[in-house]
Tab-separated table of C-alpha atoms in Angstrom:
chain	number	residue	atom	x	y	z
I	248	UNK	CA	16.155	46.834	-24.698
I	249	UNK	CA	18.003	50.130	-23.460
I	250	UNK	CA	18.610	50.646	-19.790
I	251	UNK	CA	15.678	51.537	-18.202
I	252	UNK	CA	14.274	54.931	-16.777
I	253	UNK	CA	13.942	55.412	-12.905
I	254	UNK	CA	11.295	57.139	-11.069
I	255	UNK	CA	12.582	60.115	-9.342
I	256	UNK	CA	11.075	58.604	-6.081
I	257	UNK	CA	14.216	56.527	-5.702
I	258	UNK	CA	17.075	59.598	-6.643
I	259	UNK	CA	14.566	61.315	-3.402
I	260	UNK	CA	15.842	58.440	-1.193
I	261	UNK	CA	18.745	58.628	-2.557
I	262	UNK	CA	19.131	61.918	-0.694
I	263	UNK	CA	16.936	61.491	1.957
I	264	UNK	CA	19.588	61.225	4.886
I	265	UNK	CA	21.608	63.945	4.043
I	266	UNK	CA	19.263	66.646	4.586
I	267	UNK	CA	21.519	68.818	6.354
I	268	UNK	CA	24.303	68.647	3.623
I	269	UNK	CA	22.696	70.434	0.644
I	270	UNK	CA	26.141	71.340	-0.963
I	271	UNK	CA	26.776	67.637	-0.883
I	272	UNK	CA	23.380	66.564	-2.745
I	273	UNK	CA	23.664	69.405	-5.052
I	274	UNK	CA	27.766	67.617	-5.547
I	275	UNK	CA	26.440	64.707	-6.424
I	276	UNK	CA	23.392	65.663	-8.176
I	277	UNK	CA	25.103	67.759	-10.689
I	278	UNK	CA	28.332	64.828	-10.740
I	279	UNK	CA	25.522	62.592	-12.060
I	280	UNK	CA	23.731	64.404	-14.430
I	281	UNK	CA	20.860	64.738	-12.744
I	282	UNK	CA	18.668	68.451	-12.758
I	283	UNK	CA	17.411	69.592	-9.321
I	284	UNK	CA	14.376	70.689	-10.714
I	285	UNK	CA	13.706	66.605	-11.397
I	286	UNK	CA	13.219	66.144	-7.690
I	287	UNK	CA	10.054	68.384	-7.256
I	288	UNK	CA	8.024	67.035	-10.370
I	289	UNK	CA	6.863	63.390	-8.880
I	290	UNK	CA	6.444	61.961	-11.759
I	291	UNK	CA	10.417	62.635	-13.228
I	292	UNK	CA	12.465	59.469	-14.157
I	293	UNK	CA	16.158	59.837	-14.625
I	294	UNK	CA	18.591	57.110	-16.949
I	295	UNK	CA	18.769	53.992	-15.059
I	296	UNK	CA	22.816	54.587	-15.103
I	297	UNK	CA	22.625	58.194	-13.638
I	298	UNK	CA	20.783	56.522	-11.121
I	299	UNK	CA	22.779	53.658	-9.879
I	300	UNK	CA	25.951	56.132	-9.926
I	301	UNK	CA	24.264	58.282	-7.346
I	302	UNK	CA	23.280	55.680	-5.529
I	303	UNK	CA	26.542	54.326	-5.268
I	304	UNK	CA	28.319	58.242	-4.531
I	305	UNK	CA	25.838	58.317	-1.976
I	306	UNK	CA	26.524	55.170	-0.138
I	307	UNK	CA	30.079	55.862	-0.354
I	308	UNK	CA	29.940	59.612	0.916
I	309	UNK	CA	27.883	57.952	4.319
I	310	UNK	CA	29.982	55.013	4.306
I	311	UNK	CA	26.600	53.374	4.445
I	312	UNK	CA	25.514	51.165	1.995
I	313	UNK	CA	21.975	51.700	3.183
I	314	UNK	CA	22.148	55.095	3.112
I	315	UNK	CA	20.563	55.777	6.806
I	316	UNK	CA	17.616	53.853	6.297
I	317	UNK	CA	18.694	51.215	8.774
I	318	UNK	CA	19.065	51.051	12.388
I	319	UNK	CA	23.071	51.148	12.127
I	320	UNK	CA	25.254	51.808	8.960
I	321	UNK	CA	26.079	49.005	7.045
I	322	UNK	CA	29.728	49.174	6.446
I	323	UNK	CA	31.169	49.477	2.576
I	324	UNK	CA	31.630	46.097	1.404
I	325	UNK	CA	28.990	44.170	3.339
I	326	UNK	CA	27.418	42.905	-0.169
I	327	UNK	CA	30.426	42.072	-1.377
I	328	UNK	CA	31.456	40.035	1.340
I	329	UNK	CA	28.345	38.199	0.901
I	330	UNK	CA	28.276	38.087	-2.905
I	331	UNK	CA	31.471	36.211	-3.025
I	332	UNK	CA	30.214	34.032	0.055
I	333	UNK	CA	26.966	33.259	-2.426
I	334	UNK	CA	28.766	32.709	-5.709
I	335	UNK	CA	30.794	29.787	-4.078
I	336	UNK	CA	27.998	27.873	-3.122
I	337	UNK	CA	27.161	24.710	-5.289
I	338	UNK	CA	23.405	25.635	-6.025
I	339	UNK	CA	20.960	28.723	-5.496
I	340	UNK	CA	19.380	27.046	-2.174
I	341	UNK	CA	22.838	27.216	-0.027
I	342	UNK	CA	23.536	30.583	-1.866
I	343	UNK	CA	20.483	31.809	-0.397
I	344	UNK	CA	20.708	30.225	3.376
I	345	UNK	CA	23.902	31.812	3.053
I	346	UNK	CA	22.553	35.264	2.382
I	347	UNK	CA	19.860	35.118	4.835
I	348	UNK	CA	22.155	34.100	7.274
I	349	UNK	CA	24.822	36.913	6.743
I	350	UNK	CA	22.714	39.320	7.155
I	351	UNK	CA	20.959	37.584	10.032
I	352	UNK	CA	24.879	38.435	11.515
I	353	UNK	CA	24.378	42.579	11.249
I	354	UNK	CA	22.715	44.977	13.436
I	355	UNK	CA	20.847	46.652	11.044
I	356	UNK	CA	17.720	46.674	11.824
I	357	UNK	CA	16.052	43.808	9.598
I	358	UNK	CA	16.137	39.709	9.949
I	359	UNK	CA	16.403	37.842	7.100
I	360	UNK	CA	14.747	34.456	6.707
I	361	UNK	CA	14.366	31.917	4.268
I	362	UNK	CA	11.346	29.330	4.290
I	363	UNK	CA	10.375	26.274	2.318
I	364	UNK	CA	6.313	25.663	2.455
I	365	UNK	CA	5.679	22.952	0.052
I	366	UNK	CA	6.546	24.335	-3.804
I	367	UNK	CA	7.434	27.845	-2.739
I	368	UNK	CA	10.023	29.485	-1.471
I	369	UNK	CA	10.077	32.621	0.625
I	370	UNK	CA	12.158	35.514	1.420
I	371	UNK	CA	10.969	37.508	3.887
I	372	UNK	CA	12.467	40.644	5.895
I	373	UNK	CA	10.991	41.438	9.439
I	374	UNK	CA	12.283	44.116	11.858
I	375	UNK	CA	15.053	42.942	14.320
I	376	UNK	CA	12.944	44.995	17.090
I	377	UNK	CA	9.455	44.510	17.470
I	378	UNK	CA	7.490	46.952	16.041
I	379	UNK	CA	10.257	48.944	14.991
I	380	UNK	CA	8.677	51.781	12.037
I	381	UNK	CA	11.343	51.635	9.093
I	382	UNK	CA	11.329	53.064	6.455
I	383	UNK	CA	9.638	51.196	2.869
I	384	UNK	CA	12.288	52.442	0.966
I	385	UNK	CA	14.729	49.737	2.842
I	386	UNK	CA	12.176	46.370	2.074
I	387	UNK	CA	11.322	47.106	-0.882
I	388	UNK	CA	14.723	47.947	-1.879
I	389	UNK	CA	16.748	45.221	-0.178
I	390	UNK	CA	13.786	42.860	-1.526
I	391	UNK	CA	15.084	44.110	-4.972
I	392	UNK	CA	18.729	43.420	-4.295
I	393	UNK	CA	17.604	39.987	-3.388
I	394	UNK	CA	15.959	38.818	-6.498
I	395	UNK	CA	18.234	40.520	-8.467
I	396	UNK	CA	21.475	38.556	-7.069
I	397	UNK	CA	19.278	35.659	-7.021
I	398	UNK	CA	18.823	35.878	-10.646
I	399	UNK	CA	22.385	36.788	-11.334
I	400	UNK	CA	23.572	33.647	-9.302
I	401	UNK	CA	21.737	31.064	-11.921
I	402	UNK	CA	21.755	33.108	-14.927
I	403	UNK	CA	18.260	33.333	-15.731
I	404	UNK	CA	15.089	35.935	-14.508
I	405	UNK	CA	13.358	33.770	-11.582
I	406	UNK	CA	9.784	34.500	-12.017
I	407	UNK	CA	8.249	36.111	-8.697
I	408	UNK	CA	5.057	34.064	-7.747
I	409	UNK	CA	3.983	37.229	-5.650
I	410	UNK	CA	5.308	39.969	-3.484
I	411	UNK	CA	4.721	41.176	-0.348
I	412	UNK	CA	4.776	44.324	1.911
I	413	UNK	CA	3.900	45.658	5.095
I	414	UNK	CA	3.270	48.914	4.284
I	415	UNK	CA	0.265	50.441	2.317
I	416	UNK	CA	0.030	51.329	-0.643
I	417	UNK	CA	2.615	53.902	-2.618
I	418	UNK	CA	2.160	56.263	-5.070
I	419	UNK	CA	4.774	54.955	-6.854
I	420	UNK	CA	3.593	51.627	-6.792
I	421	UNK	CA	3.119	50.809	-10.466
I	422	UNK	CA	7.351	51.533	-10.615
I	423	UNK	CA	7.139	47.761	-8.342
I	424	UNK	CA	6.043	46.144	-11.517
I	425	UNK	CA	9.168	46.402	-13.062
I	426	UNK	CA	11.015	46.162	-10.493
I	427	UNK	CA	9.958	42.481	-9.684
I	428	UNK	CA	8.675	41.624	-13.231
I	429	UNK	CA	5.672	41.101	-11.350
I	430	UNK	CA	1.475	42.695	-10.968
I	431	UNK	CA	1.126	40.277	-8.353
I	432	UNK	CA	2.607	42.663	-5.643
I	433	UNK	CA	0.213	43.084	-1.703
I	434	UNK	CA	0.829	45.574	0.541
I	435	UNK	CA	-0.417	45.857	4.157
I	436	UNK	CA	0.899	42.213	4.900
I	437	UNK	CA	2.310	40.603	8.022
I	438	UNK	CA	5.577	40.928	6.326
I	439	UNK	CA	7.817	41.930	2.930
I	440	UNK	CA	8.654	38.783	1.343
I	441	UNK	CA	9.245	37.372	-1.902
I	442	UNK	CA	7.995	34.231	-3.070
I	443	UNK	CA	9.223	31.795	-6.340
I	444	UNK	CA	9.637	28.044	-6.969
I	445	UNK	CA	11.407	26.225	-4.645
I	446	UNK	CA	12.445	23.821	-7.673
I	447	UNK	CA	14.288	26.709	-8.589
I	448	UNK	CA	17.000	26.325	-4.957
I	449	UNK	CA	18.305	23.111	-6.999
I	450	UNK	CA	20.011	25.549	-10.288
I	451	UNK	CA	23.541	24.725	-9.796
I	452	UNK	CA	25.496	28.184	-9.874
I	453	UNK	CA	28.968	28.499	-11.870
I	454	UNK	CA	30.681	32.164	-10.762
I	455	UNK	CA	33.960	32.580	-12.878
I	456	UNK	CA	36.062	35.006	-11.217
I	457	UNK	CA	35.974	37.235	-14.280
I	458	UNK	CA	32.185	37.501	-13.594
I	459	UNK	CA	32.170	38.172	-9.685
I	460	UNK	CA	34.862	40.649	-10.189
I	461	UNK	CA	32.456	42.551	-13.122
I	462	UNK	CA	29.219	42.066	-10.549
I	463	UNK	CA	30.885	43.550	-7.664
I	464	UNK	CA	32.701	46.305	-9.873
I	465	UNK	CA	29.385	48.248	-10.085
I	466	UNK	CA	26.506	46.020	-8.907
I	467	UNK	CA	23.918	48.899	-8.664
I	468	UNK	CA	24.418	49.819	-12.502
I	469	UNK	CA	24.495	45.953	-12.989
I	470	UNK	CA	20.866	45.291	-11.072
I	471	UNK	CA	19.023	47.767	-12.936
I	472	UNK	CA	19.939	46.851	-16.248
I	473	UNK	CA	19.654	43.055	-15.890
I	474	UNK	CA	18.195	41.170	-18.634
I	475	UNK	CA	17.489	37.673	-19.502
I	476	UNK	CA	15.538	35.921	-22.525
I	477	UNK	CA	12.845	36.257	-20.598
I	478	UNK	CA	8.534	34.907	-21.550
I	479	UNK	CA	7.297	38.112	-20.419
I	480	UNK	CA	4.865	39.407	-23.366
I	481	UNK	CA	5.604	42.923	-21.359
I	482	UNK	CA	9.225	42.729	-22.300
I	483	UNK	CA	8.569	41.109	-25.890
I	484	UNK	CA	6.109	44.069	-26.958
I	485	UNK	CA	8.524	46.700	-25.757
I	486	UNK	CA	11.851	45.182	-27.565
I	487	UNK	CA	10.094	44.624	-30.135
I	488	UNK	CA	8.235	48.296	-30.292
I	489	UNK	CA	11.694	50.209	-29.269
I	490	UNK	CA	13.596	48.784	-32.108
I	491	UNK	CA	11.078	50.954	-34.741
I	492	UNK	CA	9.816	53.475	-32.858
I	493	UNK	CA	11.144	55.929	-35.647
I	494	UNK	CA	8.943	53.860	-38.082
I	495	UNK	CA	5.637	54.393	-35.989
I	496	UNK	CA	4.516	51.213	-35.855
I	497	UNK	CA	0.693	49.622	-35.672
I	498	UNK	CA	-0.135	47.351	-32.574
I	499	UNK	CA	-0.528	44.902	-35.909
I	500	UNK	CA	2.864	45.185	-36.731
I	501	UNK	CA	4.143	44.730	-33.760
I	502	UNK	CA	1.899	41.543	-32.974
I	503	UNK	CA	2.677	40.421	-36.424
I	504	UNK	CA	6.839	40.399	-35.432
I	505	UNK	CA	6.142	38.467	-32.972
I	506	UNK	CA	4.293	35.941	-35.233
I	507	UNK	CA	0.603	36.375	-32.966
I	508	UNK	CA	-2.858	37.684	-34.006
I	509	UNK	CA	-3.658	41.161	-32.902
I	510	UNK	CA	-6.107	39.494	-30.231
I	511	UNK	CA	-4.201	36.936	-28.863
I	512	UNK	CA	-1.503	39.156	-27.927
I	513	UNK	CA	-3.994	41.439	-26.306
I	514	UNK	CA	-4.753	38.905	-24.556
I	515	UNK	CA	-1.380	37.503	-23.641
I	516	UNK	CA	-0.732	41.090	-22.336
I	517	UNK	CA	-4.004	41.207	-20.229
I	518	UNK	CA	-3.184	38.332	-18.527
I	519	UNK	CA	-0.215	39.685	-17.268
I	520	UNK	CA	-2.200	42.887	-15.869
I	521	UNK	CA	-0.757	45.164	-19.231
I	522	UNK	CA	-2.125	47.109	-22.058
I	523	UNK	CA	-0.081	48.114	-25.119
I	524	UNK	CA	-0.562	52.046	-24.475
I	525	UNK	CA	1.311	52.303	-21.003
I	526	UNK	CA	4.184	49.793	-22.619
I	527	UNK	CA	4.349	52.201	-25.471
I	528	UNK	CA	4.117	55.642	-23.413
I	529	UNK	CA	7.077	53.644	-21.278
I	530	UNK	CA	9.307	52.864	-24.129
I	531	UNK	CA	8.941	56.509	-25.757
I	532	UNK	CA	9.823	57.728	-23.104
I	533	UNK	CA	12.749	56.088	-21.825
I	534	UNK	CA	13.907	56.546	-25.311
I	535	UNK	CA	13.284	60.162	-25.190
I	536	UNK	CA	15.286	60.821	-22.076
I	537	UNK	CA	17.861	58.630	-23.489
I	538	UNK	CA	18.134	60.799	-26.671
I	539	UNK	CA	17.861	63.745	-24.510
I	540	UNK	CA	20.126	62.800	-21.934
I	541	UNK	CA	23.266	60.706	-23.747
I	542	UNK	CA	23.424	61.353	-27.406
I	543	UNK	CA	22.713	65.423	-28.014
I	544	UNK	CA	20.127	64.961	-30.203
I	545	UNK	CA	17.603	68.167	-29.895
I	546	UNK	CA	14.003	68.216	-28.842
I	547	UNK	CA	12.925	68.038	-32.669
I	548	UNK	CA	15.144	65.035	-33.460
I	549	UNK	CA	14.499	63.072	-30.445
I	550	UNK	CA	10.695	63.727	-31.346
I	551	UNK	CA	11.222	62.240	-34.641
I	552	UNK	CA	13.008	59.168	-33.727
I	553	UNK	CA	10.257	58.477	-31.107
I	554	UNK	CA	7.093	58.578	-33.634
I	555	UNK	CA	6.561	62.004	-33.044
I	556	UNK	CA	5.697	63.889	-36.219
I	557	UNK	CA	5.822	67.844	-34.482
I	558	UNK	CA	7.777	68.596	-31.698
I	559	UNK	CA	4.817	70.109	-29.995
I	560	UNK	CA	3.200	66.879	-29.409
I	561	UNK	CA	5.800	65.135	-28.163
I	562	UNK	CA	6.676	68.090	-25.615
I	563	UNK	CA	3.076	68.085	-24.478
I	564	UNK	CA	3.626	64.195	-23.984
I	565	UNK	CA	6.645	64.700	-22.551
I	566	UNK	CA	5.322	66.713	-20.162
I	567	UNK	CA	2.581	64.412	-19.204
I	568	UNK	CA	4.597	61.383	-18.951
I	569	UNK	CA	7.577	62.481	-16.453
I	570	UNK	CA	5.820	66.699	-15.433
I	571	UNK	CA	8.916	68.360	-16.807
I	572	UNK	CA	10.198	69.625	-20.322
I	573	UNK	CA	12.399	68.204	-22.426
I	574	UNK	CA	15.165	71.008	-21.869
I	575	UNK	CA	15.245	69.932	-18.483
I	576	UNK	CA	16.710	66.569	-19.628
I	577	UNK	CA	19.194	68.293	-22.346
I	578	UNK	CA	20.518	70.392	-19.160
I	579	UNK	CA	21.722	67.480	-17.503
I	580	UNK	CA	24.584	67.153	-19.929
């Protein structure tokens, strides 16, 4: 599938710590393709790759690469460090003890654990201080870093048995189901964690230094658009539906691609807490702001390669899926 979309919660934090330095977010706003106007309509998503290049500018204009959240920058090149300490380990269960325990080695704010209780395996992230009020933005975040690498080190999506955080509720908590590839997500808990397999901790892991060197050379860009052949009937629908969007498919025709009856996929995608109208409002409009945003195409094209037939539905759609017009996306370029 085409990189992903990101909410316009995440640019926010982003530029949340440099409040007094509006020259420099406008810098690296406009460097990345990004409208300002995007940043007052909450429901805005941006290209997953103008994304992760801001968030990368902005970690290296702080020389922070939590970008204030924390209780102490981290210095540049903290992840790297422990990337390459990960990648050397034999399997995924000493790459992990060795994450949890480099970070266990900064002052910045959080403690990083790793537990074994019976088949599962948790991750968890506490505060270093008791009681100490941090931001979400920097659990559920480094929580996403986490898997991510995780999944990276063994090749293969690890499937997330649940999720956990200790804050309530977000508005932009649906955006946490594809982050984690996961519905099962709790807030208000004694702690963030994430929680798998622990069969999983014996995947041997085989690093070439070609692929560390291609990781590390942009590993925001390369967490967002990570992909595996993955079970998810989520994923399948959307390839599936993105690849003739033009040709305005029928749920039918989409369930019949994928060799199912009509019902039994509906039911596949129930089960994983889905229904074929929010994957298909997703998918037309990532590919909308992809149109929009990379290739030039106008508003009336990129409505007819989406299964638009007038342009005046799709910009009322638009406009209900992301609470900004379509220009706003062609400006970016």
């Amino acid at each position: 599938m085409r990189s992903p979309t990101i909410a316009i919660y995440f640019v926010q934090k982003c530029l949340q710590n440099l409040p007094a330095q509006p020259e420099l977010q406008h810098k690296l706003l406009e460097k990345n393709h990004i409208s300002p106007s995007l940043l007052y309509k909450p429901n805005a998503r941006v290209p997953g790759e103008n994304y992760a290049n801001l968030s990368r500018d902005t970690m290296q204009s702080m020389g922070d690469e939590i970008m204030g959240f924390g209780s102490q920058a981290q210095k540049l090149g903290c992840w790297a460090t422990m990337t390459e300490l990960a990648a050397s380990a034999p399997n995924l269960g000493e790459a992990l003890k060795r994450l949890t325990r480099f970070y266990r080695l900064i002052p910045w704010g959080l403690s990083t654990k790793l537990e074994i209780h019976g088949d599962m395996t948790n991750i968890s992230l506490t505060p270093s201080v008791a009681n100490a009020q941090l931001d979400p933005y920097l659990y559920e975040s480094f929580l996403f870093y986490i898997h991510r690498t995780a999944n990276w080190l063994i090749g293969r999506q690890i499937p997330l048995h649940r999720v956990d955080f200790n804050f309530s509720e977000m508005p932009q908590a649906a955006e946490y189901w594809n982050l984690f590839l996961t519905k099962n997500i709790h807030y208000q808990q004694p702690r963030a964690q994430i929680q798998f397999s622990a069969s999983l901790l014996e995947q041997n892991i085989h690093i070439s230094p070609q692929a560390l060197n291609k990781f590390l050379a942009h590993v925001n860009f390369a967490m967002i658009t990570q992909s595996y052949t993955s079970k998810s009937w989520y994923y399948k629908v959307g390839a599936s539906l993105e690849a003739k969007l033009e040709d305005k498919p029928s749920f039918a025709d989409i369930a019949n691609d994928l060799n199912l009856h009509p019902h039994t996929l509906r039911s596949y995608l129930r089960e994983e807490g889905f229904q074929y109208q929010d994957i298909k409002d997703r998918v037309r409009c990532d590919s909308a702001i992809f149109h929009l945003s990379h290739t030039g195409c106008s508003v009336e094209e990129t409505a007819a390669l989406i299964g638009f037939s007038e342009a005046s539905a799709f910009i009322r759609s638009f406009k209900k899926w992301t609470g900004a017009k379509p220009m706003e996306y062609k400006k970016q370029r």
